């Protein structure tokens, strides 16, 4: 028998309740990340208040554009090629998947009107709503999803997020298609008819519905795609919408992006904004001035700016979900293959000073490879609540760092080491990189750290190609499960930038995805801790902090939904009065 779910809510995996990146609550703002707070009860109350406001936008709104600051440019608007949070946000503005996130981060129906799940959890049958259309008038069909998902695993497309369908989504034949062993037509997804989509899984996946609001799973109109060819998603003319807004001004590397309300959207009555006006401003001082001049309704602030505006009613500290860390190139840099050198570096990092003295935005020092407050276990507890569990391998201890450093240098037969750290050319990464350089050079005699800043896209490409020594990078959770982080360090994963490999680790992760452990939530949770311990023991990464965004959001704005998972900002229910 199949269970009919008229309104599906993701119950088996919960994003953690928001308990305060800071103590300020702004109308319409959901505070979605925990940091070390001196008054957790007050922070919890503030977050709950913000949640309630964002769920029910006040008033009808003025029908104006919302002016939003972006700190980095969009890299790609192709849903199967995009890899960064900025691109995901804009794509989600004008595209609906099978499911959406509600204000609490739960999976709720979007293009899917209902879904049947077989008793064994291996077959999902999505029934698409009849009134969902593309902006060219074509109906959204099941084939749009089949075509898009086949693109995601097609080796010729080489999507970096193809593993979302194989390792994470466990869709039948996904890995074989990615490996070139089977044709993409054999992927376990079928258009039963125009409005019925059937998906077959290898094993039950408790968080499968939450994957459906991730852009890699968004539909693509095949006929339109074929008509525009290689220019797909590079301009308004080569982009289709089926969502709340329509893209009407965009070009690659643009510093301004505009979207207009989609009057033909099936849920248009809920959309109160006339449109979205994005402005890419990478200089924080310029962004603050634009906000103060009324050219922006929302902007990020950082460092000393926080001290200036923290008492403003428009100020809020909002969990962004990203974990920032330093990735060592273990495979290509022989000195970094030395475990004592890696221990020395991670123990020389004063994370508290970085978050308190440099960022000042509520970001939390992090000492685990899975950040806090986005993944809850079978008993409802936060996977990374205990930030001391790996203190034998990751903590700030200058004396221990110096000892490890001396041992590592002796083992390598050298007395000094020069490392180049690449990082993004944005305000916060620049400042953090400078402090990291100072901390490492001060604590580790004979170490010189050269900084090399570059656009994020170039930094990511360099890391993918292994053309770096150490890199300051970040990762945001794509779904509410520790595997969104732990899956990165499997051998040959496209996001395993340090090119680390460990057979025992791979075996644990495999058992947690397709083995018997995957069927036992408690055993799986314990095994994921075992996997994380290996990552920390091997110092595969040097965790720094879990990001919190300090933002100014005009008091005339309400209903923006903030999430630590997948889509950081959602504007469908936003109102500007």
Coordinates of C-alpha atoms in Angstrom, one line a residue:
X1 CA 0.0 0.0 0.0
X2 CA 1.2 3.6 -0.7
X3 CA 0.8 6.5 1.7
X4 CA -0.9 9.5 0.2
X5 CA 0.8 12.7 1.4
X6 CA -1.3 15.7 0.5
X7 CA 1.1 18.1 2.2
X8 CA 4.4 16.5 2.8
X9 CA 6.5 17.7 5.8
X10 CA 10.0 16.5 6.3
X11 CA 9.9 14.8 9.7
X12 CA 12.7 12.4 9.8
X13 CA 15.5 15.0 9.5
X14 CA 15.0 18.4 11.1
X15 CA 17.1 21.5 10.7
X16 CA 17.8 22.7 14.2
X17 CA 15.6 25.3 15.8
X18 CA 17.2 28.7 15.5
X19 CA 18.7 29.8 18.9
X20 CA 20.4 33.0 18.1
X21 CA 23.4 34.2 16.2
X22 CA 22.8 37.4 18.1
X23 CA 20.2 39.0 20.3
X24 CA 18.6 41.3 17.7
X25 CA 15.4 40.3 16.0
X26 CA 14.2 42.2 13.0
X27 CA 10.6 42.1 11.6
X28 CA 10.5 39.2 9.1
X29 CA 13.9 37.9 9.9
X30 CA 14.5 34.3 11.0
X31 CA 17.6 33.8 13.0
X32 CA 18.9 30.5 12.0
X33 CA 22.3 29.7 13.5
X34 CA 23.7 29.2 17.0
X35 CA 26.8 30.9 18.3
X36 CA 28.2 31.1 21.7
X37 CA 25.7 33.4 23.4
X38 CA 25.8 34.7 27.0
X39 CA 22.0 34.5 27.2
X40 CA 20.7 31.6 25.2
X41 CA 17.1 32.0 26.5
X42 CA 17.0 35.6 25.3
X43 CA 18.4 34.5 21.9
X44 CA 15.9 31.7 21.6
X45 CA 13.0 34.1 22.3
X46 CA 14.3 36.5 19.7
X47 CA 14.6 33.8 17.1
X48 CA 11.1 32.5 17.8
X49 CA 9.7 36.0 17.5
X50 CA 11.5 36.4 14.1
X51 CA 10.2 33.1 12.9
X52 CA 6.6 34.0 13.6
X53 CA 7.0 37.3 11.7
X54 CA 8.6 35.8 8.6
X55 CA 5.9 33.1 8.4
X56 CA 3.1 35.7 8.1
X57 CA 4.1 38.8 6.1
X58 CA 2.3 41.8 7.4
X59 CA 0.2 43.9 5.1
X60 CA -0.1 43.8 1.3
X61 CA 3.2 45.6 0.6
X62 CA 3.8 48.5 -1.6
X63 CA 4.5 46.6 -4.8
X64 CA 8.0 48.0 -4.9
X65 CA 11.3 46.3 -5.8
X66 CA 13.4 44.9 -2.9
X67 CA 16.9 46.1 -3.3
X68 CA 19.4 43.4 -2.1
X69 CA 23.1 43.4 -1.8
X70 CA 25.2 40.5 -3.1
X71 CA 28.8 40.2 -1.9
X72 CA 29.8 37.9 -4.8
X73 CA 28.7 37.7 -8.4
X74 CA 26.5 34.9 -9.8
X75 CA 28.7 32.2 -11.3
X76 CA 26.0 30.3 -13.2
X77 CA 22.3 30.3 -13.6
X78 CA 22.2 26.7 -15.0
X79 CA 20.6 24.7 -12.2
X80 CA 22.7 21.6 -13.0
X81 CA 25.9 23.6 -13.3
X82 CA 25.7 26.1 -10.5
X83 CA 27.7 25.4 -7.3
X84 CA 27.6 28.5 -5.2
X85 CA 25.1 30.0 -2.8
X86 CA 24.6 33.3 -4.7
X87 CA 23.7 31.4 -7.9
X88 CA 21.4 29.1 -6.0
X89 CA 19.6 32.0 -4.5
X90 CA 18.9 33.7 -7.8
X91 CA 17.9 30.5 -9.5
X92 CA 15.4 29.8 -6.7
X93 CA 13.9 33.2 -7.1
X94 CA 12.5 32.3 -10.5
X95 CA 12.4 28.5 -10.5
X96 CA 10.3 26.1 -8.4
X97 CA 11.3 22.5 -7.8
X98 CA 9.0 19.7 -6.7
X99 CA 9.2 21.0 -3.1
X100 CA 9.9 24.3 -1.5
X101 CA 11.1 25.3 2.0
X102 CA 8.7 26.8 4.4
X103 CA 9.7 29.4 6.9
X104 CA 10.9 26.7 9.3
X105 CA 13.0 25.0 6.7
X106 CA 10.6 22.1 6.2
X107 CA 9.8 20.6 2.8
X108 CA 6.4 21.5 1.5
X109 CA 4.7 21.1 -1.9
X110 CA 5.6 23.3 -4.8
X111 CA 5.4 21.9 -8.4
X112 CA 4.4 18.6 -6.7
X113 CA 0.8 18.8 -5.6
X114 CA 1.2 15.5 -3.8
X115 CA 3.5 12.5 -3.5
X116 CA 3.1 8.8 -2.8
X117 CA 5.9 7.0 -1.0
X118 CA 6.0 3.2 -1.1
X119 CA 6.1 1.3 2.1
X120 CA 9.7 0.3 1.6
X121 CA 10.7 3.9 0.9
X122 CA 12.2 3.0 -2.5
X123 CA 9.6 4.6 -4.8
X124 CA 8.5 8.2 -4.9
X125 CA 5.6 9.1 -7.2
X126 CA 5.2 12.9 -7.5
X127 CA 1.9 14.2 -8.9
X128 CA 2.5 17.6 -10.5
X129 CA 0.1 20.5 -10.2
X130 CA -2.0 21.3 -13.3
X131 CA -1.5 25.1 -13.1
X132 CA 2.3 25.2 -13.1
X133 CA 3.6 26.8 -16.3
X134 CA 6.8 28.1 -17.8
X135 CA 7.1 31.8 -18.6
X136 CA 6.8 30.9 -22.3
X137 CA 3.4 29.4 -21.7
X138 CA 4.4 25.7 -21.7
X139 CA 3.1 23.6 -18.9
X140 CA 5.7 22.2 -16.5
X141 CA 5.8 18.4 -17.1
X142 CA 7.3 15.4 -15.6
X143 CA 9.7 15.2 -18.5
X144 CA 11.1 18.6 -17.5
X145 CA 12.4 16.8 -14.3
X146 CA 13.6 13.7 -16.2
X147 CA 15.5 15.9 -18.6
X148 CA 17.1 18.0 -15.9
X149 CA 18.1 15.1 -13.7
X150 CA 19.6 13.2 -16.7
X151 CA 21.6 16.4 -17.4
X152 CA 22.8 16.3 -13.8
X153 CA 24.4 12.9 -14.1
X154 CA 25.4 13.1 -17.7
X155 CA 29.3 12.7 -17.9
X156 CA 29.3 15.2 -20.8
X157 CA 27.8 17.9 -18.5
X158 CA 30.1 16.9 -15.7
X159 CA 28.0 18.5 -13.0
X160 CA 29.9 19.0 -9.7
X161 CA 26.7 18.2 -7.9
X162 CA 26.0 14.9 -9.7
X163 CA 26.7 13.1 -6.4
X164 CA 23.5 14.7 -5.1
X165 CA 21.7 12.1 -7.2
X166 CA 24.0 9.2 -6.6
X167 CA 25.8 9.3 -3.2
X168 CA 23.2 11.5 -1.5
X169 CA 19.9 10.9 -3.3
X170 CA 20.6 7.2 -4.1
X171 CA 18.7 7.3 -7.3
X172 CA 18.8 4.0 -9.2
X173 CA 21.7 3.8 -11.7
X174 CA 22.9 7.4 -11.0
X175 CA 26.4 6.3 -10.2
X176 CA 26.6 4.0 -13.2
X177 CA 25.5 6.9 -15.5
X178 CA 28.1 9.2 -13.9
X179 CA 30.8 6.6 -14.4
X180 CA 29.8 6.1 -18.1
X181 CA 28.8 2.5 -17.5
X182 CA 25.1 3.1 -18.4
X183 CA 23.3 5.6 -20.6
X184 CA 21.5 8.5 -18.9
X185 CA 18.2 7.1 -20.1
X186 CA 18.6 4.4 -17.5
X187 CA 18.5 6.8 -14.6
X188 CA 15.8 5.7 -12.2
X189 CA 13.4 8.5 -12.9
X190 CA 10.4 8.2 -15.3
X191 CA 7.7 10.4 -16.7
X192 CA 4.7 8.1 -16.3
X193 CA 2.6 10.8 -18.0
X194 CA 2.8 14.6 -18.3
X195 CA 1.9 15.1 -14.7
X196 CA 3.3 12.0 -12.9
X197 CA 7.0 11.6 -12.1
X198 CA 8.3 8.3 -10.6
X199 CA 11.6 8.1 -8.9
X200 CA 13.3 4.8 -7.8
X201 CA 15.9 4.7 -5.1
X202 CA 18.6 2.1 -4.2
X203 CA 17.9 2.4 -0.4
X204 CA 15.5 4.5 1.7
X205 CA 16.7 8.1 2.1
X206 CA 15.1 9.8 5.1
X207 CA 15.9 13.3 3.8
X208 CA 15.0 12.7 0.2
X209 CA 12.1 15.2 0.1
X210 CA 14.4 17.9 1.4
X211 CA 16.7 17.4 -1.6
X212 CA 13.9 18.4 -3.9
X213 CA 14.2 22.1 -3.1
X214 CA 17.9 22.0 -4.0
X215 CA 18.5 23.7 -7.4
X216 CA 20.3 20.7 -8.9
X217 CA 16.9 18.9 -8.9
X218 CA 15.1 21.8 -10.5
X219 CA 13.4 21.2 -13.9
X220 CA 14.5 22.3 -17.3
X221 CA 12.2 22.6 -20.3
X222 CA 13.9 20.4 -22.9
X223 CA 12.5 22.0 -26.0
X224 CA 13.6 25.5 -24.8
X225 CA 17.0 24.2 -23.8
X226 CA 17.6 22.7 -27.3
X227 CA 16.4 25.9 -28.9
X228 CA 19.0 28.1 -27.1
X229 CA 21.9 25.6 -27.1
X230 CA 25.1 26.6 -25.4
X231 CA 23.7 30.0 -24.5
X232 CA 21.2 28.4 -22.0
X233 CA 20.8 30.5 -18.8
X234 CA 23.2 33.2 -19.8
X235 CA 20.6 36.0 -20.4
X236 CA 16.9 36.7 -19.8
X237 CA 16.2 35.5 -23.3
X238 CA 17.8 32.1 -22.7
X239 CA 16.2 31.5 -19.3
X240 CA 12.7 30.4 -18.5
X241 CA 10.8 30.9 -15.2
X242 CA 8.2 28.8 -13.5
X243 CA 8.6 30.5 -10.1
X244 CA 7.6 33.6 -8.2
X245 CA 9.7 36.0 -10.3
X246 CA 11.0 36.3 -13.9
X247 CA 14.5 37.2 -14.8
X248 CA 14.5 40.3 -16.9
X249 CA 18.0 41.8 -16.6
X250 CA 21.2 39.7 -16.3
X251 CA 24.4 38.9 -18.1
X252 CA 27.4 36.8 -16.9
X253 CA 29.5 38.6 -14.3
X254 CA 26.9 41.3 -14.0
X255 CA 27.0 43.7 -11.1
X256 CA 23.2 44.2 -11.3
X257 CA 20.5 41.6 -11.7
X258 CA 16.8 42.3 -11.9
X259 CA 13.7 40.1 -11.6
X260 CA 10.0 41.0 -11.9
X261 CA 7.1 39.4 -10.3
X262 CA 5.7 36.5 -12.4
X263 CA 2.0 37.4 -12.8
X264 CA 1.3 33.9 -14.3
X265 CA 2.8 32.1 -11.3
X266 CA 0.4 29.6 -9.8
X267 CA 1.0 31.2 -6.3
X268 CA 1.2 34.8 -7.5
X269 CA -1.4 36.0 -5.0
X270 CA 1.2 35.4 -2.2
X271 CA 3.9 37.5 -3.9
X272 CA 3.8 41.1 -2.7
X273 CA 7.0 42.5 -4.2
X274 CA 7.1 44.0 -7.6
X275 CA 10.5 42.5 -8.1
X276 CA 14.0 42.0 -6.9
X277 CA 16.9 44.3 -7.6
X278 CA 20.3 42.7 -6.8
X279 CA 23.4 44.8 -6.6
X280 CA 26.8 43.1 -6.4
X281 CA 28.9 45.3 -4.0
X282 CA 32.1 43.6 -2.8
X283 CA 33.3 46.6 -0.7
X284 CA 31.6 46.6 2.6
X285 CA 31.9 50.4 3.1
X286 CA 30.4 51.1 -0.2
X287 CA 27.5 48.7 0.6
X288 CA 26.9 50.4 3.9
X289 CA 26.8 53.8 2.2
X290 CA 24.3 52.5 -0.4
X291 CA 22.1 51.2 2.4
X292 CA 22.3 54.5 4.3
X293 CA 21.5 56.4 1.1
X294 CA 18.4 54.3 0.5
X295 CA 19.7 52.4 -2.5
X296 CA 19.7 49.1 -0.7
X297 CA 17.0 47.6 1.6
X298 CA 19.3 45.0 3.0
X299 CA 23.1 44.7 3.2
X300 CA 25.8 42.8 5.0
X301 CA 28.0 44.6 7.5
X302 CA 31.2 43.3 9.1
X303 CA 34.1 44.1 11.5
X304 CA 34.1 47.7 12.8
X305 CA 30.8 48.4 11.0
X306 CA 29.0 46.1 13.4
X307 CA 30.1 48.3 16.3
X308 CA 28.6 51.3 14.5
X309 CA 25.2 49.8 13.7
X310 CA 24.6 47.1 16.3
X311 CA 22.0 49.3 18.2
X312 CA 20.1 50.1 15.0
X313 CA 16.6 48.5 15.0
X314 CA 17.4 47.3 11.5
X315 CA 20.4 45.3 12.7
X316 CA 20.2 41.5 12.9
X317 CA 22.7 38.6 13.2
X318 CA 21.5 35.8 11.1
X319 CA 22.9 32.3 10.7
X320 CA 24.2 31.7 7.2
X321 CA 25.0 28.0 7.7
X322 CA 28.5 28.2 6.1
X323 CA 31.5 26.7 7.7
X324 CA 34.8 28.4 6.9
X325 CA 37.9 26.3 7.0
X326 CA 41.4 26.0 5.7
X327 CA 42.0 23.2 3.2
X328 CA 45.6 21.8 3.0
X329 CA 46.6 20.2 -0.3
X330 CA 47.8 16.9 1.3
X331 CA 48.4 15.1 -2.0
X332 CA 50.5 17.7 -3.9
X333 CA 52.4 19.4 -1.1
X334 CA 54.8 16.9 0.6
X335 CA 55.2 19.1 3.7
X336 CA 51.4 19.1 4.3
X337 CA 51.4 15.3 4.0
X338 CA 53.1 15.4 7.4
X339 CA 50.5 15.0 10.2
X340 CA 52.6 16.9 12.7
X341 CA 52.7 19.9 10.4
X342 CA 49.0 19.8 10.0
X343 CA 48.4 19.5 13.8
X344 CA 50.7 22.5 14.3
X345 CA 48.7 24.6 11.9
X346 CA 45.3 23.8 13.3
X347 CA 46.4 24.3 16.9
X348 CA 48.1 27.6 16.0
X349 CA 44.7 29.1 15.0
X350 CA 43.0 31.3 17.5
X351 CA 39.5 31.0 16.3
X352 CA 38.0 33.0 19.1
X353 CA 40.1 36.0 18.2
X354 CA 39.0 35.7 14.6
X355 CA 35.3 35.7 15.4
X356 CA 35.4 38.2 18.3
X357 CA 38.0 40.7 17.1
X358 CA 37.8 40.5 13.3
X359 CA 34.4 39.4 12.2
X360 CA 32.3 40.7 15.1
X361 CA 29.1 39.4 13.4
X362 CA 28.2 36.5 15.8
X363 CA 30.1 33.8 13.8
X364 CA 31.0 30.9 16.1
X365 CA 34.5 29.4 16.5
X366 CA 34.3 25.8 15.2
X367 CA 36.4 22.8 16.1
X368 CA 34.6 20.0 14.3
X369 CA 34.3 19.1 10.6
X370 CA 30.5 19.3 10.8
X371 CA 29.3 22.7 12.0
X372 CA 26.7 23.4 14.7
X373 CA 22.9 23.7 14.5
X374 CA 21.7 22.4 11.2
X375 CA 21.5 18.6 11.6
X376 CA 19.5 16.9 14.3
X377 CA 19.9 13.2 15.2
X378 CA 17.3 10.5 15.9
X379 CA 17.0 11.8 19.5
X380 CA 16.7 15.4 18.3
X381 CA 20.1 16.5 19.5
X382 CA 22.5 18.6 17.4
X383 CA 25.2 16.5 15.8
X384 CA 28.0 19.0 16.6
X385 CA 26.8 20.4 19.9
X386 CA 29.9 19.2 21.7
X387 CA 32.7 21.4 20.2
X388 CA 35.3 19.8 22.5
X389 CA 34.9 16.2 21.3
X390 CA 38.0 16.4 19.1
X391 CA 40.1 18.7 21.3
X392 CA 43.0 16.2 21.1
X393 CA 43.3 17.1 17.4
X394 CA 41.8 20.5 17.0
X395 CA 42.0 23.4 19.5
X396 CA 43.9 26.6 20.1
X397 CA 47.1 25.7 21.9
X398 CA 50.1 27.7 20.9
X399 CA 52.6 25.6 23.0
X400 CA 51.3 22.3 21.6
X401 CA 51.4 23.9 18.1
X402 CA 55.0 24.8 18.5
X403 CA 55.9 21.3 19.6
X404 CA 54.1 19.7 16.7
X405 CA 55.8 22.1 14.4
X406 CA 59.3 21.3 15.7
X407 CA 58.6 17.6 15.3
X408 CA 57.2 18.0 11.8
X409 CA 60.2 20.1 10.6
X410 CA 62.6 17.5 12.1
X411 CA 60.8 14.7 10.3
X412 CA 61.0 16.6 7.0
X413 CA 64.6 17.6 7.5
X414 CA 63.9 21.3 7.1
X415 CA 64.0 24.4 9.3
X416 CA 61.6 26.7 7.5
X417 CA 58.6 26.4 5.3
X418 CA 56.8 28.8 2.9
X419 CA 53.2 28.3 2.1
X420 CA 50.9 30.3 -0.2
X421 CA 47.2 30.7 1.0
X422 CA 44.7 31.5 -1.7
X423 CA 41.4 33.2 -0.6
X424 CA 38.5 35.2 -2.0
X425 CA 38.9 38.9 -2.8
X426 CA 36.0 39.9 -0.5
X427 CA 36.1 41.9 2.7
X428 CA 35.7 39.2 5.3
X429 CA 38.0 36.6 3.7
X430 CA 40.7 39.2 3.2
X431 CA 40.6 40.2 6.8
X432 CA 40.5 36.6 8.1
X433 CA 43.4 35.6 5.8
X434 CA 45.5 38.5 7.2
X435 CA 44.9 37.4 10.8
X436 CA 45.5 33.7 9.9
X437 CA 48.8 34.7 8.4
X438 CA 49.8 36.7 11.5
X439 CA 48.7 33.9 13.9
X440 CA 50.6 31.1 12.0
X441 CA 53.8 33.1 11.5
X442 CA 53.8 34.2 15.1
X443 CA 53.3 30.8 16.6
X444 CA 55.3 28.6 14.2
X445 CA 58.9 29.7 13.8
X446 CA 60.3 29.5 10.3
X447 CA 56.8 29.6 8.6
X448 CA 56.0 32.2 6.0
X449 CA 52.5 32.5 4.7
X450 CA 52.1 34.4 1.5
X451 CA 48.5 35.6 0.7
X452 CA 47.1 35.5 -2.8
X453 CA 43.6 36.9 -3.2
X454 CA 41.5 36.3 -6.3
X455 CA 37.8 36.2 -7.4
X456 CA 35.9 33.3 -5.8
X457 CA 35.4 31.6 -9.1
X458 CA 39.2 31.5 -9.8
X459 CA 39.9 30.3 -6.2
X460 CA 37.4 27.4 -6.6
X461 CA 38.9 26.4 -10.0
X462 CA 42.4 26.5 -8.5
X463 CA 41.3 24.2 -5.7
X464 CA 39.5 21.8 -8.1
X465 CA 42.6 21.5 -10.2
X466 CA 44.8 21.0 -7.1
X467 CA 46.8 24.2 -8.0
X468 CA 47.1 25.5 -4.4
X469 CA 49.0 24.8 -1.2
X470 CA 46.5 25.9 1.4
X471 CA 43.2 27.7 0.8
X472 CA 40.6 29.6 2.8
X473 CA 37.3 28.2 1.7
X474 CA 33.8 27.5 2.9
X475 CA 30.9 25.0 2.6
X476 CA 27.2 25.5 3.2
X477 CA 25.0 22.5 4.0
X478 CA 22.9 21.4 1.1
X479 CA 20.5 19.4 3.2
X480 CA 19.9 18.8 6.9
X481 CA 22.2 15.8 7.5
X482 CA 26.0 15.5 8.5
X483 CA 26.6 13.7 5.2
X484 CA 26.5 17.0 3.4
X485 CA 29.9 17.7 4.9
X486 CA 31.3 14.2 5.6
X487 CA 30.5 13.1 2.0
X488 CA 33.0 15.6 0.7
X489 CA 36.1 13.7 1.9
X490 CA 35.3 10.4 0.3
X491 CA 38.1 9.5 -2.1
X492 CA 37.8 11.3 -5.4
X493 CA 34.8 13.4 -4.4
X494 CA 34.8 16.5 -6.5
X495 CA 34.8 18.7 -3.4
X496 CA 37.7 16.8 -1.7
X497 CA 40.0 19.6 -2.5
X498 CA 42.9 18.3 -0.4
X499 CA 42.8 15.0 -2.3
X500 CA 42.9 13.0 0.9
X501 CA 42.1 9.3 0.8
X502 CA 41.3 6.8 3.6
X503 CA 39.9 3.4 2.9
X504 CA 38.4 3.0 6.4
X505 CA 36.7 6.3 6.1
X506 CA 35.3 5.4 2.6
X507 CA 34.0 2.2 4.0
X508 CA 32.1 3.9 6.8
X509 CA 30.5 6.4 4.5
X510 CA 29.5 3.7 2.1
X511 CA 27.9 1.7 4.9
X512 CA 26.0 4.8 5.9
X513 CA 24.6 5.3 2.5
X514 CA 23.9 1.9 1.0
X515 CA 24.7 -0.7 3.7
X516 CA 22.8 -2.0 6.6
X517 CA 23.8 0.9 8.8
X518 CA 21.8 3.2 6.5
X519 CA 18.6 1.5 7.6
X520 CA 19.3 2.0 11.4
X521 CA 19.1 5.7 12.3
X522 CA 20.9 5.3 15.7
X523 CA 23.7 3.1 14.3
X524 CA 24.1 5.5 11.3
X525 CA 24.5 8.5 13.6
X526 CA 27.1 6.7 15.6
X527 CA 29.0 5.6 12.5
X528 CA 29.0 9.2 11.2
X529 CA 30.7 10.2 14.4
X530 CA 33.3 7.5 13.7
X531 CA 33.9 8.9 10.3
X532 CA 34.2 12.5 11.6
X533 CA 36.8 11.3 14.1
X534 CA 39.0 10.0 11.3
X535 CA 38.7 13.4 9.5
X536 CA 39.7 15.2 12.7
X537 CA 42.5 12.7 13.7
X538 CA 44.0 13.1 10.2
X539 CA 43.6 16.9 10.3
X540 CA 42.1 16.8 6.8
X541 CA 40.8 20.3 7.2
X542 CA 41.4 23.1 9.7
X543 CA 38.0 24.3 10.8
X544 CA 37.7 28.0 11.6
X545 CA 34.2 29.3 12.2
X546 CA 30.5 28.8 11.4
X547 CA 29.4 32.0 9.6
X548 CA 26.8 34.3 10.9
X549 CA 25.8 37.3 8.8
X550 CA 25.5 40.7 10.4
X551 CA 22.8 42.4 8.3
X552 CA 20.9 45.7 8.1
X553 CA 17.4 45.1 6.9
X554 CA 15.1 48.0 6.5
X555 CA 12.4 48.1 9.1
X556 CA 9.9 48.6 6.2
X557 CA 10.8 45.0 5.0
X558 CA 9.3 41.8 6.5
X559 CA 8.9 38.2 5.5
X560 CA 12.4 37.4 4.2
X561 CA 13.0 33.8 5.1
X562 CA 16.6 32.9 6.2
X563 CA 17.8 29.3 6.3
X564 CA 21.1 27.6 7.2
X565 CA 20.5 24.8 4.7
X566 CA 20.4 24.8 0.9
X567 CA 18.8 28.2 0.2
X568 CA 20.0 31.0 2.5
X569 CA 17.4 33.6 1.6
X570 CA 13.9 33.2 0.1
X571 CA 11.8 36.2 -0.9
X572 CA 8.5 34.7 -2.1
X573 CA 6.7 35.9 1.1
X574 CA 8.7 39.2 1.6
X575 CA 6.8 42.5 1.9
X576 CA 8.1 46.0 1.6
X577 CA 5.8 48.6 3.1

